[in-house]
PDB file of C-alpha atoms in Angstrom:
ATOM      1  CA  UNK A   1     117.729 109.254  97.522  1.00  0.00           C
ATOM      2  CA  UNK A   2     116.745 111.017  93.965  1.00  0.00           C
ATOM      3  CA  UNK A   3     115.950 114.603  94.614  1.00  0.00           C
ATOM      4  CA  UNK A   4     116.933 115.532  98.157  1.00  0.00           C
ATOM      5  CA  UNK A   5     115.116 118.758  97.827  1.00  0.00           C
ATOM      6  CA  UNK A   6     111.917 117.267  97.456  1.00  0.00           C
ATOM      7  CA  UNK A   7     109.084 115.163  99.032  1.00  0.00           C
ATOM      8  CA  UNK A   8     106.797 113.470  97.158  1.00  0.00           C
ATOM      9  CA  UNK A   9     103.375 113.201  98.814  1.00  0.00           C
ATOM     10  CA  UNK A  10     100.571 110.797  97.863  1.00  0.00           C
ATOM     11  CA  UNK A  11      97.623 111.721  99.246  1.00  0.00           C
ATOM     12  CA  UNK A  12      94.945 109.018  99.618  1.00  0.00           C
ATOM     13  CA  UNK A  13      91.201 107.967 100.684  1.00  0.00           C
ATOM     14  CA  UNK A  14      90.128 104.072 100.496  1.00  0.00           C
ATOM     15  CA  UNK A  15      86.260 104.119 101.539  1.00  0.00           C
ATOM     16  CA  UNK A  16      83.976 102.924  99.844  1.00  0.00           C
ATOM     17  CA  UNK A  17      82.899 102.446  96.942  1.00  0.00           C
ATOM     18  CA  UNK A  18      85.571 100.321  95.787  1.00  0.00           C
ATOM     19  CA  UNK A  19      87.372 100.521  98.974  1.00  0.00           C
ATOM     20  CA  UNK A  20      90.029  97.429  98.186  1.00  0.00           C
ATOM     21  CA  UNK A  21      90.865  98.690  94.512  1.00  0.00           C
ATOM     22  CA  UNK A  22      91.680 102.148  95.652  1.00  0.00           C
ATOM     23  CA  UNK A  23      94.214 100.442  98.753  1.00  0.00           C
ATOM     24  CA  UNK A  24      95.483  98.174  95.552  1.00  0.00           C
ATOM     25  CA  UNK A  25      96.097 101.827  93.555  1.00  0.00           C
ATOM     26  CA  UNK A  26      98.077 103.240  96.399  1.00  0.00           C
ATOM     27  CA  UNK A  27     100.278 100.552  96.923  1.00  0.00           C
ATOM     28  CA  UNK A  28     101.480 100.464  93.689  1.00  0.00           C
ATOM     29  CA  UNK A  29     101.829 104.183  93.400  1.00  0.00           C
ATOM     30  CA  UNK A  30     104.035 104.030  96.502  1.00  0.00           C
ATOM     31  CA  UNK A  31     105.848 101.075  95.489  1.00  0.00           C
ATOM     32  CA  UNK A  32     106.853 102.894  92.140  1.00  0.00           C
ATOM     33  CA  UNK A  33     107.655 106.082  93.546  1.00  0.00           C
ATOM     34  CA  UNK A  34     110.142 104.499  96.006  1.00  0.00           C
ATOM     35  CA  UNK A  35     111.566 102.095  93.141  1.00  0.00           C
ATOM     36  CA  UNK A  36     112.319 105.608  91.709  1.00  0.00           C
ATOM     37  CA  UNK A  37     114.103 106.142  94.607  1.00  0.00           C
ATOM     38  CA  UNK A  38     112.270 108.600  96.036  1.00  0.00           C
ATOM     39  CA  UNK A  39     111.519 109.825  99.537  1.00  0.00           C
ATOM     40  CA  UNK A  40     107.432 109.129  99.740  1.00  0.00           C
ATOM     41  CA  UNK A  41     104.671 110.594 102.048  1.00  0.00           C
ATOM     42  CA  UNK A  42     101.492 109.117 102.294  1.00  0.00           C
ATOM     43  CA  UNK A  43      98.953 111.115 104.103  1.00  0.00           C
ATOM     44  CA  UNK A  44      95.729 109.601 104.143  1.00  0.00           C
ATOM     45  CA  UNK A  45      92.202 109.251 105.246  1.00  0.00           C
ATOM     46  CA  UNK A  46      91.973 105.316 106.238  1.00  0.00           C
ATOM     47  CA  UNK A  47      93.746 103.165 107.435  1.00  0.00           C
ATOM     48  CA  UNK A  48      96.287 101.431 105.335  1.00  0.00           C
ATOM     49  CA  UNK A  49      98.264  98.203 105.267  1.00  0.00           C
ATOM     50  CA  UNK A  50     101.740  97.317 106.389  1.00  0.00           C
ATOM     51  CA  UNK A  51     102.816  96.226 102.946  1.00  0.00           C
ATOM     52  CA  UNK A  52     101.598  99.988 101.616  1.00  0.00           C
ATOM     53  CA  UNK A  53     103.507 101.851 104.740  1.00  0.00           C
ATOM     54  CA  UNK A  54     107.020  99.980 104.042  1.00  0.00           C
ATOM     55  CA  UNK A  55     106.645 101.736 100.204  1.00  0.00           C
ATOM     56  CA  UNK A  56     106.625 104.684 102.466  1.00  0.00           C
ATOM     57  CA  UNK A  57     109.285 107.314 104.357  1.00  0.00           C
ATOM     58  CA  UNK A  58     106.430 108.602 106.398  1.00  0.00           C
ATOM     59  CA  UNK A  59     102.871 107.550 106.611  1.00  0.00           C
ATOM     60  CA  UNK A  60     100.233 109.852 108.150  1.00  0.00           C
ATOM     61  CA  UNK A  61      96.873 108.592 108.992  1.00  0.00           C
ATOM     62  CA  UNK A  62      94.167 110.929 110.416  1.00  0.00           C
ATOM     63  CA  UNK A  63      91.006 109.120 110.837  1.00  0.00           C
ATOM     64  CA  UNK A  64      88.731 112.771 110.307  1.00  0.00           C
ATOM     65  CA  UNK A  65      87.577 112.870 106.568  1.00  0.00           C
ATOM     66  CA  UNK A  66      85.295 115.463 106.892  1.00  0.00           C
ATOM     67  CA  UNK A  67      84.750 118.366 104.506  1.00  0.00           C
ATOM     68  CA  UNK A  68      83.722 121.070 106.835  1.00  0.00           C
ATOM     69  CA  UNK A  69      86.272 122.059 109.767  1.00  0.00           C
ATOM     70  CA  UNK A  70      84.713 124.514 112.409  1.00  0.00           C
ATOM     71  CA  UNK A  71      81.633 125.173 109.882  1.00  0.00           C
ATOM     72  CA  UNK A  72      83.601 126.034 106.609  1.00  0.00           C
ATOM     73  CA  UNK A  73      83.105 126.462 103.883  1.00  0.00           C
ATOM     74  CA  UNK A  74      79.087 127.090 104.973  1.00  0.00           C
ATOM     75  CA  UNK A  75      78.516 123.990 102.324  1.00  0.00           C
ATOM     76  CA  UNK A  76      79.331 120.548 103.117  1.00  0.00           C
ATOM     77  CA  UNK A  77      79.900 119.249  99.685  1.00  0.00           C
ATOM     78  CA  UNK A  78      84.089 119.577  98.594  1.00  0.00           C
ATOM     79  CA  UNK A  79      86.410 116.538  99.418  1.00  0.00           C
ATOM     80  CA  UNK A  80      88.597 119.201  98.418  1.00  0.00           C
ATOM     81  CA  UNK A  81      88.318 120.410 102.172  1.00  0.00           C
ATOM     82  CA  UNK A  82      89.704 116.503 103.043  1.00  0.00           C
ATOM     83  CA  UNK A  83      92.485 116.451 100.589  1.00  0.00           C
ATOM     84  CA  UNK A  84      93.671 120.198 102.005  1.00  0.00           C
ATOM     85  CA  UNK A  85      94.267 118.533 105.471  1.00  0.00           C
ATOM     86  CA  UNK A  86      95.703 115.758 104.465  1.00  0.00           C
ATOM     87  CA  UNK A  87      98.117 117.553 102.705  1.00  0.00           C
ATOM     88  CA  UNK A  88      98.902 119.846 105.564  1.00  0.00           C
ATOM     89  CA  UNK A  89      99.114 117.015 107.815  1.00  0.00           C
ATOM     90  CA  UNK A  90     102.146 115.548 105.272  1.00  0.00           C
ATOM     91  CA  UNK A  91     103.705 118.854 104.888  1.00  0.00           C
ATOM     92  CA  UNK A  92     103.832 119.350 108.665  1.00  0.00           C
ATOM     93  CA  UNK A  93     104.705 115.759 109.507  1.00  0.00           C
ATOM     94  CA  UNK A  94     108.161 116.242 106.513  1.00  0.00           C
ATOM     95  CA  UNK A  95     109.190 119.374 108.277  1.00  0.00           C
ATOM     96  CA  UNK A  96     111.784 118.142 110.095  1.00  0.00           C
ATOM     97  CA  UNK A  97     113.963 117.079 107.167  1.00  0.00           C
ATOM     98  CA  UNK A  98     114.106 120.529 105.451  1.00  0.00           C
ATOM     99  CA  UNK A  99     112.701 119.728 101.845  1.00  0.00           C
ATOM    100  CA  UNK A 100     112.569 123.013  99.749  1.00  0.00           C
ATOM    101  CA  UNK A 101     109.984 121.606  97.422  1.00  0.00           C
ATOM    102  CA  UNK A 102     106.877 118.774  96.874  1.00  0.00           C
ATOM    103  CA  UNK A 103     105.424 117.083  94.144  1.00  0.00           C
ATOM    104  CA  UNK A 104     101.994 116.252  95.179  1.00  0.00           C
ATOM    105  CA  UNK A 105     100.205 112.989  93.464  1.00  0.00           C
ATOM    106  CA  UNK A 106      96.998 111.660  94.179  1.00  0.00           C
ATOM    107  CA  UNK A 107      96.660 107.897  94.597  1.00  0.00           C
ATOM    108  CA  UNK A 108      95.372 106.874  91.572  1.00  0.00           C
ATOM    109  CA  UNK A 109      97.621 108.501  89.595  1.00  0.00           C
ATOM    110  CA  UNK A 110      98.848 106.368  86.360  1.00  0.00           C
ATOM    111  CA  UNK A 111     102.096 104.880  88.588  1.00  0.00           C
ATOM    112  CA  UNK A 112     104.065 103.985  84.880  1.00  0.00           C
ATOM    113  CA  UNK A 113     104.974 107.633  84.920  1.00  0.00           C
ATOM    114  CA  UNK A 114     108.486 109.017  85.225  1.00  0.00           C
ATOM    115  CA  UNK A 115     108.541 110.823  88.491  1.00  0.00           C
ATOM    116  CA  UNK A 116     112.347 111.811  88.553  1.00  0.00           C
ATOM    117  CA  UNK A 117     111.678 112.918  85.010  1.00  0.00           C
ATOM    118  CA  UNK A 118     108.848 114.650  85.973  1.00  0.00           C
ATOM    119  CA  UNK A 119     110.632 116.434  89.002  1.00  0.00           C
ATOM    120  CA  UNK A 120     113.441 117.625  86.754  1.00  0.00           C
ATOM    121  CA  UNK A 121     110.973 119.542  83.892  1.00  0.00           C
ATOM    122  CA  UNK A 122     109.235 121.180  87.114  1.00  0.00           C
ATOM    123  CA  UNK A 123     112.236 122.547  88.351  1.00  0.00           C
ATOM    124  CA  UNK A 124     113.461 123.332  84.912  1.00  0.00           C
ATOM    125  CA  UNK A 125     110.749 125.997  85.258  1.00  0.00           C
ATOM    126  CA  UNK A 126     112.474 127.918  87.614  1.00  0.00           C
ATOM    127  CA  UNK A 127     109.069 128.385  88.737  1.00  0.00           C
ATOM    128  CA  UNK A 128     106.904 128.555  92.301  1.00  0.00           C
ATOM    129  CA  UNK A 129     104.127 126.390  91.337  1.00  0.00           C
ATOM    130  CA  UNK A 130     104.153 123.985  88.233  1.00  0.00           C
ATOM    131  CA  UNK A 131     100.693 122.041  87.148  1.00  0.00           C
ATOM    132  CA  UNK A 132      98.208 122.022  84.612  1.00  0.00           C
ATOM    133  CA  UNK A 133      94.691 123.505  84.171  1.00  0.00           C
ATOM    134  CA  UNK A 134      91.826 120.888  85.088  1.00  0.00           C
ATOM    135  CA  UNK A 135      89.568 119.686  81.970  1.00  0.00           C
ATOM    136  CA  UNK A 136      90.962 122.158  80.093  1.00  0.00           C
ATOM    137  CA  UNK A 137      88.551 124.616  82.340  1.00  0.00           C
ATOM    138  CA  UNK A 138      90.647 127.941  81.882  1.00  0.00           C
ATOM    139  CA  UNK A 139      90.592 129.460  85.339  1.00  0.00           C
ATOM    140  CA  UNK A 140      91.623 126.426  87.274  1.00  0.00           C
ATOM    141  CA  UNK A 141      94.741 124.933  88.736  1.00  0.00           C
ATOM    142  CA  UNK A 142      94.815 121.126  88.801  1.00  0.00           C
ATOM    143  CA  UNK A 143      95.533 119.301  91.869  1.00  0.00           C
ATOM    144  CA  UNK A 144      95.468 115.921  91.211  1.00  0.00           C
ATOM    145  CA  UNK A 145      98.943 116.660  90.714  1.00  0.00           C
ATOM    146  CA  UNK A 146     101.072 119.691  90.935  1.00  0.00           C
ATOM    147  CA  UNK A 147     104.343 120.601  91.522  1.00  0.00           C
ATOM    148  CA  UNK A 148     105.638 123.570  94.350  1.00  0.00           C
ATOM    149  CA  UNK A 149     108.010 124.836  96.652  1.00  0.00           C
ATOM    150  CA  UNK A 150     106.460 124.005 100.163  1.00  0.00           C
ATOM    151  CA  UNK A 151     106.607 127.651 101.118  1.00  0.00           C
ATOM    152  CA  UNK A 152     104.477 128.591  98.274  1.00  0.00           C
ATOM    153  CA  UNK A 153     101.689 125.818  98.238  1.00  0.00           C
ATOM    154  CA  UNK A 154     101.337 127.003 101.864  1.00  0.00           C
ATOM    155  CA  UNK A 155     101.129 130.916 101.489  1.00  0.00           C
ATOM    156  CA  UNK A 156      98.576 129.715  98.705  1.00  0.00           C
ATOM    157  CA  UNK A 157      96.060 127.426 100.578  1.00  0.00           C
ATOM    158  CA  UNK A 158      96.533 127.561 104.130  1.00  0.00           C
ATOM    159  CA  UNK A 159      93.378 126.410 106.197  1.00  0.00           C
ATOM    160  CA  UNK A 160      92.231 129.968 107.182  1.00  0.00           C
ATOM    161  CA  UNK A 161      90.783 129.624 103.600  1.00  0.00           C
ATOM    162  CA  UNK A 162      88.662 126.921 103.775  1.00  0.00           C
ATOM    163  CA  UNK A 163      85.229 129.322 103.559  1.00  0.00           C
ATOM    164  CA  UNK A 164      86.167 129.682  99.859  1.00  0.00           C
ATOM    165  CA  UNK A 165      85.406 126.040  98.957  1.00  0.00           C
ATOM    166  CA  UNK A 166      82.269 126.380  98.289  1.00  0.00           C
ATOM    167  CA  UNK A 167      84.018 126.096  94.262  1.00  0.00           C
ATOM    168  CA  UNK A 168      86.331 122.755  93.821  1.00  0.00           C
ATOM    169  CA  UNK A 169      89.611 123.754  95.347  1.00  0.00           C
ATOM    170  CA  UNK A 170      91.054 123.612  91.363  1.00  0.00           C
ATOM    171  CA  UNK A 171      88.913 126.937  90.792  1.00  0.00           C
ATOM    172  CA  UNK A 172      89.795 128.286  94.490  1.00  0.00           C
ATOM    173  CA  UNK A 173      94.089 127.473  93.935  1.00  0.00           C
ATOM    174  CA  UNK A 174      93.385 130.152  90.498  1.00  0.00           C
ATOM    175  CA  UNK A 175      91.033 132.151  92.233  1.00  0.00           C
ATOM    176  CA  UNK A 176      93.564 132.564  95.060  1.00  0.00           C
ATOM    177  CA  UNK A 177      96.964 133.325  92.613  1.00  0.00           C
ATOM    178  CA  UNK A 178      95.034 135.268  90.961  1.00  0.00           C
ATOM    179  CA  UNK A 179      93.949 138.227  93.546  1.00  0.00           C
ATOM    180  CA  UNK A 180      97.429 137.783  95.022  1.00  0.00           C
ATOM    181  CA  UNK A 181      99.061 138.377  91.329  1.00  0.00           C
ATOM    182  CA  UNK A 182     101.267 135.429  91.663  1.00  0.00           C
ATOM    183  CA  UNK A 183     100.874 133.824  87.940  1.00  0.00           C
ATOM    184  CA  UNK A 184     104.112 135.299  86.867  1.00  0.00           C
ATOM    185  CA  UNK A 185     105.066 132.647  89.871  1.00  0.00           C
ATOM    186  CA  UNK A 186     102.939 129.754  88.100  1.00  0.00           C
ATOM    187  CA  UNK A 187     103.695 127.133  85.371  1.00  0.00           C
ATOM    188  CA  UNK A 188     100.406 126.457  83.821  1.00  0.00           C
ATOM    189  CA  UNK A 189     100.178 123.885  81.101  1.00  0.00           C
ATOM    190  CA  UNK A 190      96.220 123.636  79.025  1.00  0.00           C
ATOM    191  CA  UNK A 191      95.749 120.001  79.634  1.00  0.00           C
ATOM    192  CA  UNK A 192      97.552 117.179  82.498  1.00  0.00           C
ATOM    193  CA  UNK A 193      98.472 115.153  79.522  1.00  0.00           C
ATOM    194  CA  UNK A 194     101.032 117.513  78.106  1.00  0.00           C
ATOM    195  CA  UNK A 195     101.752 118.378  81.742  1.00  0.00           C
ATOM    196  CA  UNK A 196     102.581 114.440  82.756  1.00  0.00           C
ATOM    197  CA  UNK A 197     103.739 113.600  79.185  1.00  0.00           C
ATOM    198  CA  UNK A 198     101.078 110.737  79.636  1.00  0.00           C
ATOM    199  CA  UNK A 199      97.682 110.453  77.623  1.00  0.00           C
ATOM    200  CA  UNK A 200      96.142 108.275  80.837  1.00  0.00           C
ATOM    201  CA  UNK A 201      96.736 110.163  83.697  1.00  0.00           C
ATOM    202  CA  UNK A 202      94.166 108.845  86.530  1.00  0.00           C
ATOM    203  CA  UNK A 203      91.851 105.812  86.902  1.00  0.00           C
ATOM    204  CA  UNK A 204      89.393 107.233  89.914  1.00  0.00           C
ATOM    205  CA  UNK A 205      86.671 109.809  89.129  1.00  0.00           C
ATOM    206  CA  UNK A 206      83.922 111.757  90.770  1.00  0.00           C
ATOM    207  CA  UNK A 207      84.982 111.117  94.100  1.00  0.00           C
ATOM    208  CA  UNK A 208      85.980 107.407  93.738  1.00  0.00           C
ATOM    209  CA  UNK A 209      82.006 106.271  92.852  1.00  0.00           C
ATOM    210  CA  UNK A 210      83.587 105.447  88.573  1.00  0.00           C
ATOM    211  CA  UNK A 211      86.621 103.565  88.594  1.00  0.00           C
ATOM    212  CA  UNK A 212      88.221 102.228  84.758  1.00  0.00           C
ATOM    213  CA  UNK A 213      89.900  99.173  84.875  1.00  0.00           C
ATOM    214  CA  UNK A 214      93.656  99.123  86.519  1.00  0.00           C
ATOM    215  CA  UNK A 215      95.908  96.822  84.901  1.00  0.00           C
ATOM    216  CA  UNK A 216      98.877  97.286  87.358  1.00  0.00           C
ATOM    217  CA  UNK A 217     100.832  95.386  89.981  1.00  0.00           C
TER     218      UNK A 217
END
């Protein structure tokens, strides 16, 4: 296994719209990732096939999309709140093998990418946190994907701050480093294309309702 230190987890939702291309995107980001040789998590929100899971070291499924939990954040608008969980549930479910560090990916990330090469510029940072700032938006952290030590991304955004997302939780990750000081912690690139050394990064938007055409297997 490629980086021992470090899980990669794909985090995932297939609903509709477009509920079959989005399963098609996560297979093949698993299946690359594993190719790679490394050691996958996929946490998601639906259920998905046998053929994805085998791409996978562990697969997490928890059936509860929602984007409130006990009331927070007072607005029920931020997926953000779902993507949170499900990477909690992945970091929780990985605990017993004792990685140091996680590169997180969303499923429709561009899967031609080179994730070992990727991994080794992150931790050529010497850094907590590695990622990129989203649209070029100035006080946000991207998440579609980042780089951290698991320690970190938790003593960042653990659940007890979910009232904060009434903001997308790119704006609440800066908002958060920010009080607590931590940027001398943070590698922030300007843009996710310099970050991923990619011009194409993702092929889902706003929520999964505008998908651009996928030409991968």
């Amino acid at each position: 296994m490629n980086h021992s230190d470090t899980v990669v987890i794909v985090t995932s939702y297939c609903g509709e719209p477009n509920s079959e291309r989005k399963k098609h995107m996560t297979k093949t980001l698993c299946k690359k990732l594993k190719e790679q040789g490394l050691f996958v998590c996929l946490a998601s929100h639906s259920k998905i096939d046998e053929e994805t899971q085998s791409y996978c070291d562990v697969f997490v499924y928890d059936a509860d999309n929602s984007f409130q939990i006990n009331g927070q954040p007072t607005i029920d608008f931020n997926h953000g709140v779902a993507e949170l969980t499900s990477i909690h549930n992945a970091i929780n479910s990985v605990h017993r093998f004792g990685f140091k560090n996680m590169l997180k990916l969303s499923y429709d990330v561009n899967p031609t990418i080179d994730f070992n090469s990727l991994i080794e510029r992150n931790k050529s940072h010497e850094k907590q946190m590695v990622s990129a700032r989203w649209h070029y938006s100035r006080e946000t952290i991207g998440t579609i994907s980042f780089f951290s030590t698991i320690e970190f991304y938790k003593e960042c955004l653990p659940l007890t701050e979910l009232h904060r997302f009434t903001m997308a939780v790119e704006d609440v990750l800066y908002h958060i480093i920010r009080e607590k000081g931590w940027f001398n912690y943070v590698e922030l690139f300007d843009n996710f294309e310099t970050y991923l050394q990619n011009d194409h990064i993702q092929f889902c938007h706003d929520g999964g309702k505008r998908m651009e055409e996928y030409p991968y297997e």
